Structure formats: C-alpha cells, structure tokens
C-alpha cells in the first residue's frame, strides 16, 4: 500500500476486505509517512519522507533488476523493455524508421543475426531479442529499454535511498524481499494517482509490477474484470 490507507478511506469496504485478508495470512507493506492503521498492522512499515516516493521506487527497481529477481518471460514478451530506443531522440524505434516495415511495428536487436529486426506483436519465435545492450547501426546509436531503465536507476542504491527517503536500509530491503517473494501488487492512493505533481508515482508502481509480471494474475492489484466492471 503505497500512500494509501483503506482503513481510513474505505473502512466498510476495502478496510474490511484487507482485515479479512490479513486474517487469512496475507502480508502487507505500508509506505506512508503517517503511522496510519494499515501501517500499524503491516508486516513492514516504511515511514517515507514526503515527496521522495519515486526515489524509493527507483531503488526498488534497481535492486530487483540487478539481483535478477524479475519475471524474465513477462519482461521479454509483454513489456517494451527489449525494444530499441534511439539514444538521440529518446524515442522507441519503429520498423519504418529503418526502412524495414510500417510505423506500428517496433524493433529489437536480434542476437541471431546481430542486427535490428522488426518484431511482430506480441512475439516472434524466429527472433532472439537482446534484453540488455547498446548497439550502433549505420552510424546511429541505440539502446534497449532495459538498458535505459537500468541507467536511470543506477544512482539509487539502498544507501542513497536511505539518505533521501529517511528510511532504515534493513527495512527497505525487507520490504523489497516481501514484495518479490509473494504474489501481490502495489496499490497506490488517490493523492499520487490524481495529483499532477505526483504523476510519476503511479507510473513507478506500474513499472515495478510489470517487471515482476504482476499483471492479470490471481492476487495482484493490476488486473481486469469482465462485464465492464472497474479493476478490483
């Protein structure tokens, strides 16, 4: 629960549901500067310095990527992280950019041919895309989305997050491990989801859940429900 506390905001609905889940053994993490009821009941509470949420998310992302804790198959097949990005323009490369197809098809670096190749959505078994790498093709430099994400996270060590977010490094690591080892997802609150100045927070939540493959699976928060209903 990242910046949300359903025991306050929705006691009869979400608060009761969360209480029932805890009684069944579901573990929770509360990331909130306030010692709210859900923080009091959480397995790990991170009283984060207000306004430093994205810094902590980058720390989590770096930790998960570097320690090889992410969902390999999901990242390769269902995220844009294997796609090539033009280092100069910062835009994902389209097949049309390289004269290899249309503007709707993205490009990967194929390890079989050691060259850029368009990849049909969602996957092409004939290709062997590189997840991490920097490449030059006809004088233009490209990097994979994965490499650029890792570079963006590079400064955000546990020690740096401790300094900026005012947290205990052991608690940060405990929270990451709890998140990684259990099939769950991140729920963030209205303050970050609907406040313009905090728009990077829900994107960071989705990024973490995506590299963990926590999409449309039982028990996760980022899922769809039939019949036109809102996600649970």
PDB file of C-alpha atoms in Angstrom:
ATOM      1  CA  UNK A   1       0.000   0.000   0.000  1.00  0.00           C
ATOM      2  CA  UNK A   2       1.913   2.983  -1.348  1.00  0.00           C
ATOM      3  CA  UNK A   3       0.461   6.191   0.062  1.00  0.00           C
ATOM      4  CA  UNK A   4      -2.948   4.693   0.720  1.00  0.00           C
ATOM      5  CA  UNK A   5      -4.789   3.561   3.816  1.00  0.00           C
ATOM      6  CA  UNK A   6      -8.109   1.839   3.157  1.00  0.00           C
ATOM      7  CA  UNK A   7      -8.883   1.590   6.866  1.00  0.00           C
ATOM      8  CA  UNK A   8      -9.340   5.373   6.760  1.00  0.00           C
ATOM      9  CA  UNK A   9     -10.586   5.957   3.215  1.00  0.00           C
ATOM     10  CA  UNK A  10     -12.966   2.999   2.898  1.00  0.00           C
ATOM     11  CA  UNK A  11     -13.382   1.241   6.254  1.00  0.00           C
ATOM     12  CA  UNK A  12     -16.587  -0.628   5.398  1.00  0.00           C
ATOM     13  CA  UNK A  13     -15.338  -1.892   2.031  1.00  0.00           C
ATOM     14  CA  UNK A  14     -11.609  -2.032   1.404  1.00  0.00           C
ATOM     15  CA  UNK A  15     -10.752  -1.765   5.087  1.00  0.00           C
ATOM     16  CA  UNK A  16     -12.884  -4.773   5.973  1.00  0.00           C
ATOM     17  CA  UNK A  17     -11.590  -6.728   2.969  1.00  0.00           C
ATOM     18  CA  UNK A  18      -7.985  -6.042   3.923  1.00  0.00           C
ATOM     19  CA  UNK A  19      -8.661  -7.054   7.507  1.00  0.00           C
ATOM     20  CA  UNK A  20     -10.136 -10.350   6.292  1.00  0.00           C
ATOM     21  CA  UNK A  21      -7.147 -10.949   4.025  1.00  0.00           C
ATOM     22  CA  UNK A  22      -4.707 -10.341   6.871  1.00  0.00           C
ATOM     23  CA  UNK A  23      -6.628 -12.840   8.988  1.00  0.00           C
ATOM     24  CA  UNK A  24      -6.028 -15.387   6.211  1.00  0.00           C
ATOM     25  CA  UNK A  25      -2.289 -14.737   6.267  1.00  0.00           C
ATOM     26  CA  UNK A  26      -1.885 -12.135   3.531  1.00  0.00           C
ATOM     27  CA  UNK A  27       1.199  -9.998   4.204  1.00  0.00           C
ATOM     28  CA  UNK A  28       1.204  -6.239   3.712  1.00  0.00           C
ATOM     29  CA  UNK A  29       3.646  -3.372   3.363  1.00  0.00           C
ATOM     30  CA  UNK A  30       2.653   0.210   4.169  1.00  0.00           C
ATOM     31  CA  UNK A  31       4.663   3.051   2.647  1.00  0.00           C
ATOM     32  CA  UNK A  32       3.344   6.185   4.312  1.00  0.00           C
ATOM     33  CA  UNK A  33       4.923   8.938   6.430  1.00  0.00           C
ATOM     34  CA  UNK A  34       1.964   8.624   8.811  1.00  0.00           C
ATOM     35  CA  UNK A  35       1.555   5.785  11.288  1.00  0.00           C
ATOM     36  CA  UNK A  36      -1.916   5.051   9.945  1.00  0.00           C
ATOM     37  CA  UNK A  37      -3.967   1.968  10.990  1.00  0.00           C
ATOM     38  CA  UNK A  38      -2.789  -0.049   7.985  1.00  0.00           C
ATOM     39  CA  UNK A  39       0.811   0.860   8.829  1.00  0.00           C
ATOM     40  CA  UNK A  40       0.249  -0.334  12.392  1.00  0.00           C
ATOM     41  CA  UNK A  41      -0.976  -3.701  11.088  1.00  0.00           C
ATOM     42  CA  UNK A  42       1.558  -4.050   8.254  1.00  0.00           C
ATOM     43  CA  UNK A  43       4.381  -6.576   8.234  1.00  0.00           C
ATOM     44  CA  UNK A  44       6.687  -3.739   7.154  1.00  0.00           C
ATOM     45  CA  UNK A  45       6.077  -0.014   7.562  1.00  0.00           C
ATOM     46  CA  UNK A  46       8.283   2.436   5.664  1.00  0.00           C
ATOM     47  CA  UNK A  47       7.695   5.981   7.028  1.00  0.00           C
ATOM     48  CA  UNK A  48       8.969   7.622   3.870  1.00  0.00           C
ATOM     49  CA  UNK A  49       9.969  11.279   3.700  1.00  0.00           C
ATOM     50  CA  UNK A  50       7.121  13.066   1.867  1.00  0.00           C
ATOM     51  CA  UNK A  51       7.831  13.723  -1.805  1.00  0.00           C
ATOM     52  CA  UNK A  52      10.536  11.050  -2.218  1.00  0.00           C
ATOM     53  CA  UNK A  53       8.374   8.166  -3.427  1.00  0.00           C
ATOM     54  CA  UNK A  54       9.921   7.957  -6.897  1.00  0.00           C
ATOM     55  CA  UNK A  55      13.414   7.815  -5.392  1.00  0.00           C
ATOM     56  CA  UNK A  56      12.386   4.751  -3.392  1.00  0.00           C
ATOM     57  CA  UNK A  57      10.744   3.185  -6.457  1.00  0.00           C
ATOM     58  CA  UNK A  58      13.969   3.606  -8.433  1.00  0.00           C
ATOM     59  CA  UNK A  59      15.846   1.933  -5.566  1.00  0.00           C
ATOM     60  CA  UNK A  60      13.418  -0.998  -5.598  1.00  0.00           C
ATOM     61  CA  UNK A  61      13.687  -1.278  -9.378  1.00  0.00           C
ATOM     62  CA  UNK A  62      17.490  -1.252  -9.326  1.00  0.00           C
ATOM     63  CA  UNK A  63      17.583  -3.887  -6.595  1.00  0.00           C
ATOM     64  CA  UNK A  64      15.188  -6.208  -8.427  1.00  0.00           C
ATOM     65  CA  UNK A  65      16.905  -5.827 -11.796  1.00  0.00           C
ATOM     66  CA  UNK A  66      20.466  -6.230 -10.559  1.00  0.00           C
ATOM     67  CA  UNK A  67      19.667  -9.205  -8.346  1.00  0.00           C
ATOM     68  CA  UNK A  68      17.836 -10.949 -11.192  1.00  0.00           C
ATOM     69  CA  UNK A  69      14.550 -11.142  -9.281  1.00  0.00           C
ATOM     70  CA  UNK A  70      12.273 -10.031 -12.116  1.00  0.00           C
ATOM     71  CA  UNK A  71       9.929 -12.164 -14.234  1.00  0.00           C
ATOM     72  CA  UNK A  72      12.110 -12.943 -17.257  1.00  0.00           C
ATOM     73  CA  UNK A  73       9.400 -14.273 -19.540  1.00  0.00           C
ATOM     74  CA  UNK A  74       6.940 -11.463 -18.822  1.00  0.00           C
ATOM     75  CA  UNK A  75       9.572  -8.758 -19.301  1.00  0.00           C
ATOM     76  CA  UNK A  76      10.671 -10.213 -22.635  1.00  0.00           C
ATOM     77  CA  UNK A  77       7.257 -10.943 -24.098  1.00  0.00           C
ATOM     78  CA  UNK A  78       4.910  -8.364 -22.592  1.00  0.00           C
ATOM     79  CA  UNK A  79       6.887  -5.169 -21.893  1.00  0.00           C
ATOM     80  CA  UNK A  80       8.667  -2.710 -24.175  1.00  0.00           C
ATOM     81  CA  UNK A  81      11.999  -3.193 -22.388  1.00  0.00           C
ATOM     82  CA  UNK A  82      13.562  -5.335 -25.181  1.00  0.00           C
ATOM     83  CA  UNK A  83      12.616  -2.692 -27.786  1.00  0.00           C
ATOM     84  CA  UNK A  84      15.320  -0.446 -29.223  1.00  0.00           C
ATOM     85  CA  UNK A  85      15.385   3.247 -28.375  1.00  0.00           C
ATOM     86  CA  UNK A  86      17.155   5.911 -30.424  1.00  0.00           C
ATOM     87  CA  UNK A  87      19.622   7.398 -27.923  1.00  0.00           C
ATOM     88  CA  UNK A  88      19.478  10.843 -29.549  1.00  0.00           C
ATOM     89  CA  UNK A  89      15.701  11.219 -29.892  1.00  0.00           C
ATOM     90  CA  UNK A  90      14.780   9.049 -26.854  1.00  0.00           C
ATOM     91  CA  UNK A  91      12.012   7.505 -28.970  1.00  0.00           C
ATOM     92  CA  UNK A  92      11.258   3.846 -29.486  1.00  0.00           C
ATOM     93  CA  UNK A  93      12.428   2.713 -32.911  1.00  0.00           C
ATOM     94  CA  UNK A  94       9.764   1.754 -35.441  1.00  0.00           C
ATOM     95  CA  UNK A  95      10.318  -0.529 -38.410  1.00  0.00           C
ATOM     96  CA  UNK A  96       9.527   2.401 -40.706  1.00  0.00           C
ATOM     97  CA  UNK A  97      12.439   4.372 -39.214  1.00  0.00           C
ATOM     98  CA  UNK A  98      14.846   1.761 -40.559  1.00  0.00           C
ATOM     99  CA  UNK A  99      13.031   1.066 -43.822  1.00  0.00           C
ATOM    100  CA  UNK A 100      12.041  -2.374 -42.553  1.00  0.00           C
ATOM    101  CA  UNK A 101       8.261  -2.130 -42.330  1.00  0.00           C
ATOM    102  CA  UNK A 102       5.458   0.041 -41.010  1.00  0.00           C
ATOM    103  CA  UNK A 103       5.256   2.644 -38.252  1.00  0.00           C
ATOM    104  CA  UNK A 104       3.220   0.357 -35.963  1.00  0.00           C
ATOM    105  CA  UNK A 105       5.903  -2.313 -35.582  1.00  0.00           C
ATOM    106  CA  UNK A 106       8.710  -1.950 -33.047  1.00  0.00           C
ATOM    107  CA  UNK A 107      12.304  -3.093 -33.432  1.00  0.00           C
ATOM    108  CA  UNK A 108      14.566  -5.304 -31.311  1.00  0.00           C
ATOM    109  CA  UNK A 109      18.217  -6.250 -31.582  1.00  0.00           C
ATOM    110  CA  UNK A 110      18.279  -9.830 -32.837  1.00  0.00           C
ATOM    111  CA  UNK A 111      21.164 -11.802 -31.372  1.00  0.00           C
ATOM    112  CA  UNK A 112      20.902 -14.444 -34.110  1.00  0.00           C
ATOM    113  CA  UNK A 113      21.725 -12.004 -36.905  1.00  0.00           C
ATOM    114  CA  UNK A 114      23.432  -9.343 -34.777  1.00  0.00           C
ATOM    115  CA  UNK A 115      21.228  -6.699 -36.329  1.00  0.00           C
ATOM    116  CA  UNK A 116      17.984  -4.766 -35.731  1.00  0.00           C
ATOM    117  CA  UNK A 117      14.820  -6.631 -36.676  1.00  0.00           C
ATOM    118  CA  UNK A 118      11.123  -5.700 -36.584  1.00  0.00           C
ATOM    119  CA  UNK A 119       9.195  -7.869 -34.143  1.00  0.00           C
ATOM    120  CA  UNK A 120       5.581  -8.747 -34.829  1.00  0.00           C
ATOM    121  CA  UNK A 121       3.330  -8.146 -31.820  1.00  0.00           C
ATOM    122  CA  UNK A 122       3.309  -9.779 -29.380  1.00  0.00           C
ATOM    123  CA  UNK A 123       6.205 -12.107 -30.199  1.00  0.00           C
ATOM    124  CA  UNK A 124       8.223 -13.769 -32.967  1.00  0.00           C
ATOM    125  CA  UNK A 125       9.837 -17.124 -32.196  1.00  0.00           C
ATOM    126  CA  UNK A 126      12.185 -16.682 -35.164  1.00  0.00           C
ATOM    127  CA  UNK A 127      13.998 -13.877 -33.325  1.00  0.00           C
ATOM    128  CA  UNK A 128      16.259 -13.890 -30.282  1.00  0.00           C
ATOM    129  CA  UNK A 129      15.906 -10.343 -28.892  1.00  0.00           C
ATOM    130  CA  UNK A 130      18.583  -8.879 -26.636  1.00  0.00           C
ATOM    131  CA  UNK A 131      17.112  -7.551 -23.393  1.00  0.00           C
ATOM    132  CA  UNK A 132      20.134  -5.528 -22.336  1.00  0.00           C
ATOM    133  CA  UNK A 133      22.514  -3.776 -24.640  1.00  0.00           C
ATOM    134  CA  UNK A 134      23.815  -0.757 -26.547  1.00  0.00           C
ATOM    135  CA  UNK A 135      24.247  -1.028 -30.313  1.00  0.00           C
ATOM    136  CA  UNK A 136      25.272   1.044 -33.311  1.00  0.00           C
ATOM    137  CA  UNK A 137      23.630   0.548 -36.706  1.00  0.00           C
ATOM    138  CA  UNK A 138      24.573   2.633 -39.731  1.00  0.00           C
ATOM    139  CA  UNK A 139      26.114   5.291 -37.528  1.00  0.00           C
ATOM    140  CA  UNK A 140      23.139   5.621 -35.166  1.00  0.00           C
ATOM    141  CA  UNK A 141      23.339   4.601 -31.502  1.00  0.00           C
ATOM    142  CA  UNK A 142      20.559   2.532 -29.963  1.00  0.00           C
ATOM    143  CA  UNK A 143      19.930   1.080 -26.524  1.00  0.00           C
ATOM    144  CA  UNK A 144      17.294  -1.311 -25.271  1.00  0.00           C
ATOM    145  CA  UNK A 145      14.570  -0.017 -22.969  1.00  0.00           C
ATOM    146  CA  UNK A 146      16.003  -2.282 -20.281  1.00  0.00           C
ATOM    147  CA  UNK A 147      19.429  -0.657 -20.507  1.00  0.00           C
ATOM    148  CA  UNK A 148      17.970   2.840 -20.296  1.00  0.00           C
ATOM    149  CA  UNK A 149      15.841   1.908 -17.275  1.00  0.00           C
ATOM    150  CA  UNK A 150      18.852   0.392 -15.534  1.00  0.00           C
ATOM    151  CA  UNK A 151      20.919   3.511 -16.254  1.00  0.00           C
ATOM    152  CA  UNK A 152      18.137   5.695 -14.843  1.00  0.00           C
ATOM    153  CA  UNK A 153      18.082   3.609 -11.647  1.00  0.00           C
ATOM    154  CA  UNK A 154      21.873   3.359 -11.325  1.00  0.00           C
ATOM    155  CA  UNK A 155      22.380   6.106  -8.685  1.00  0.00           C
ATOM    156  CA  UNK A 156      19.603   4.789  -6.454  1.00  0.00           C
ATOM    157  CA  UNK A 157      21.384   2.362  -4.198  1.00  0.00           C
ATOM    158  CA  UNK A 158      19.967   1.369  -0.825  1.00  0.00           C
ATOM    159  CA  UNK A 159      22.366   3.856   0.755  1.00  0.00           C
ATOM    160  CA  UNK A 160      21.152   6.688  -1.477  1.00  0.00           C
ATOM    161  CA  UNK A 161      17.515   5.862  -0.770  1.00  0.00           C
ATOM    162  CA  UNK A 162      18.249   5.878   2.960  1.00  0.00           C
ATOM    163  CA  UNK A 163      19.774   9.351   2.663  1.00  0.00           C
ATOM    164  CA  UNK A 164      16.976  10.841   0.552  1.00  0.00           C
ATOM    165  CA  UNK A 165      13.929   8.996   1.913  1.00  0.00           C
ATOM    166  CA  UNK A 166      14.985   8.934   5.597  1.00  0.00           C
ATOM    167  CA  UNK A 167      14.492   5.189   5.936  1.00  0.00           C
ATOM    168  CA  UNK A 168      16.234   2.220   7.528  1.00  0.00           C
ATOM    169  CA  UNK A 169      18.157   0.219   4.861  1.00  0.00           C
ATOM    170  CA  UNK A 170      17.233  -3.080   6.510  1.00  0.00           C
ATOM    171  CA  UNK A 171      13.557  -2.157   6.375  1.00  0.00           C
ATOM    172  CA  UNK A 172      13.807  -1.163   2.700  1.00  0.00           C
ATOM    173  CA  UNK A 173      15.404  -4.498   1.851  1.00  0.00           C
ATOM    174  CA  UNK A 174      12.877  -6.386   3.978  1.00  0.00           C
ATOM    175  CA  UNK A 175      10.031  -4.695   2.115  1.00  0.00           C
ATOM    176  CA  UNK A 176      11.535  -5.461  -1.307  1.00  0.00           C
ATOM    177  CA  UNK A 177      12.010  -9.124  -0.433  1.00  0.00           C
ATOM    178  CA  UNK A 178       8.467  -9.392   0.894  1.00  0.00           C
ATOM    179  CA  UNK A 179       7.154  -7.869  -2.331  1.00  0.00           C
ATOM    180  CA  UNK A 180       9.294 -10.131  -4.527  1.00  0.00           C
ATOM    181  CA  UNK A 181       8.653 -13.388  -2.680  1.00  0.00           C
ATOM    182  CA  UNK A 182       4.870 -13.074  -2.511  1.00  0.00           C
ATOM    183  CA  UNK A 183       2.417 -12.871  -5.382  1.00  0.00           C
ATOM    184  CA  UNK A 184       0.923  -9.446  -4.880  1.00  0.00           C
ATOM    185  CA  UNK A 185       0.955  -5.968  -6.315  1.00  0.00           C
ATOM    186  CA  UNK A 186       1.195  -2.303  -5.419  1.00  0.00           C
ATOM    187  CA  UNK A 187      -1.879  -0.256  -4.577  1.00  0.00           C
ATOM    188  CA  UNK A 188      -1.298   3.484  -4.582  1.00  0.00           C
ATOM    189  CA  UNK A 189      -3.585   6.170  -3.228  1.00  0.00           C
ATOM    190  CA  UNK A 190      -5.632   9.000  -4.683  1.00  0.00           C
ATOM    191  CA  UNK A 191      -3.058  11.602  -3.581  1.00  0.00           C
ATOM    192  CA  UNK A 192      -0.462  10.243  -6.009  1.00  0.00           C
ATOM    193  CA  UNK A 193      -2.842   8.888  -8.625  1.00  0.00           C
ATOM    194  CA  UNK A 194      -4.756  12.143  -9.132  1.00  0.00           C
ATOM    195  CA  UNK A 195      -2.235  14.843  -8.260  1.00  0.00           C
ATOM    196  CA  UNK A 196      -0.375  16.309 -11.230  1.00  0.00           C
ATOM    197  CA  UNK A 197       2.848  16.899  -9.313  1.00  0.00           C
ATOM    198  CA  UNK A 198       2.949  13.228  -8.288  1.00  0.00           C
ATOM    199  CA  UNK A 199       2.138  11.718 -11.683  1.00  0.00           C
ATOM    200  CA  UNK A 200       5.374   9.688 -11.763  1.00  0.00           C
ATOM    201  CA  UNK A 201       4.314   7.678  -8.703  1.00  0.00           C
ATOM    202  CA  UNK A 202       1.590   5.554 -10.364  1.00  0.00           C
ATOM    203  CA  UNK A 203       3.913   5.069 -13.337  1.00  0.00           C
ATOM    204  CA  UNK A 204       6.590   3.802 -10.956  1.00  0.00           C
ATOM    205  CA  UNK A 205       4.073   1.425  -9.355  1.00  0.00           C
ATOM    206  CA  UNK A 206       3.128   0.040 -12.749  1.00  0.00           C
ATOM    207  CA  UNK A 207       6.777  -0.275 -13.728  1.00  0.00           C
ATOM    208  CA  UNK A 208       7.578  -2.364 -10.664  1.00  0.00           C
ATOM    209  CA  UNK A 209       4.513  -4.593 -11.063  1.00  0.00           C
ATOM    210  CA  UNK A 210       5.364  -5.013 -14.757  1.00  0.00           C
ATOM    211  CA  UNK A 211       8.940  -6.221 -14.290  1.00  0.00           C
ATOM    212  CA  UNK A 212       7.586  -8.653 -11.701  1.00  0.00           C
ATOM    213  CA  UNK A 213       4.904  -9.897 -14.107  1.00  0.00           C
ATOM    214  CA  UNK A 214       2.185  -8.891 -11.642  1.00  0.00           C
ATOM    215  CA  UNK A 215      -0.407  -8.212 -14.337  1.00  0.00           C
ATOM    216  CA  UNK A 216      -3.739 -10.031 -14.745  1.00  0.00           C
ATOM    217  CA  UNK A 217      -2.838 -12.810 -12.334  1.00  0.00           C
ATOM    218  CA  UNK A 218      -4.702 -14.040  -9.251  1.00  0.00           C
ATOM    219  CA  UNK A 219      -3.891 -11.955  -6.206  1.00  0.00           C
ATOM    220  CA  UNK A 220      -2.368  -8.960  -7.963  1.00  0.00           C
ATOM    221  CA  UNK A 221      -3.712  -5.403  -7.937  1.00  0.00           C
ATOM    222  CA  UNK A 222      -3.286  -4.543 -11.640  1.00  0.00           C
ATOM    223  CA  UNK A 223      -5.925  -6.725 -13.234  1.00  0.00           C
ATOM    224  CA  UNK A 224      -9.072  -6.628 -15.319  1.00  0.00           C
ATOM    225  CA  UNK A 225     -12.546  -7.833 -14.529  1.00  0.00           C
ATOM    226  CA  UNK A 226     -15.221  -8.886 -17.009  1.00  0.00           C
ATOM    227  CA  UNK A 227     -18.591  -7.275 -17.534  1.00  0.00           C
ATOM    228  CA  UNK A 228     -17.364  -3.709 -17.736  1.00  0.00           C
ATOM    229  CA  UNK A 229     -16.549  -3.500 -14.033  1.00  0.00           C
ATOM    230  CA  UNK A 230     -13.660  -1.489 -12.651  1.00  0.00           C
ATOM    231  CA  UNK A 231     -10.485  -3.356 -11.624  1.00  0.00           C
ATOM    232  CA  UNK A 232     -10.761  -4.599  -8.021  1.00  0.00           C
TER     233      UNK A 232
END
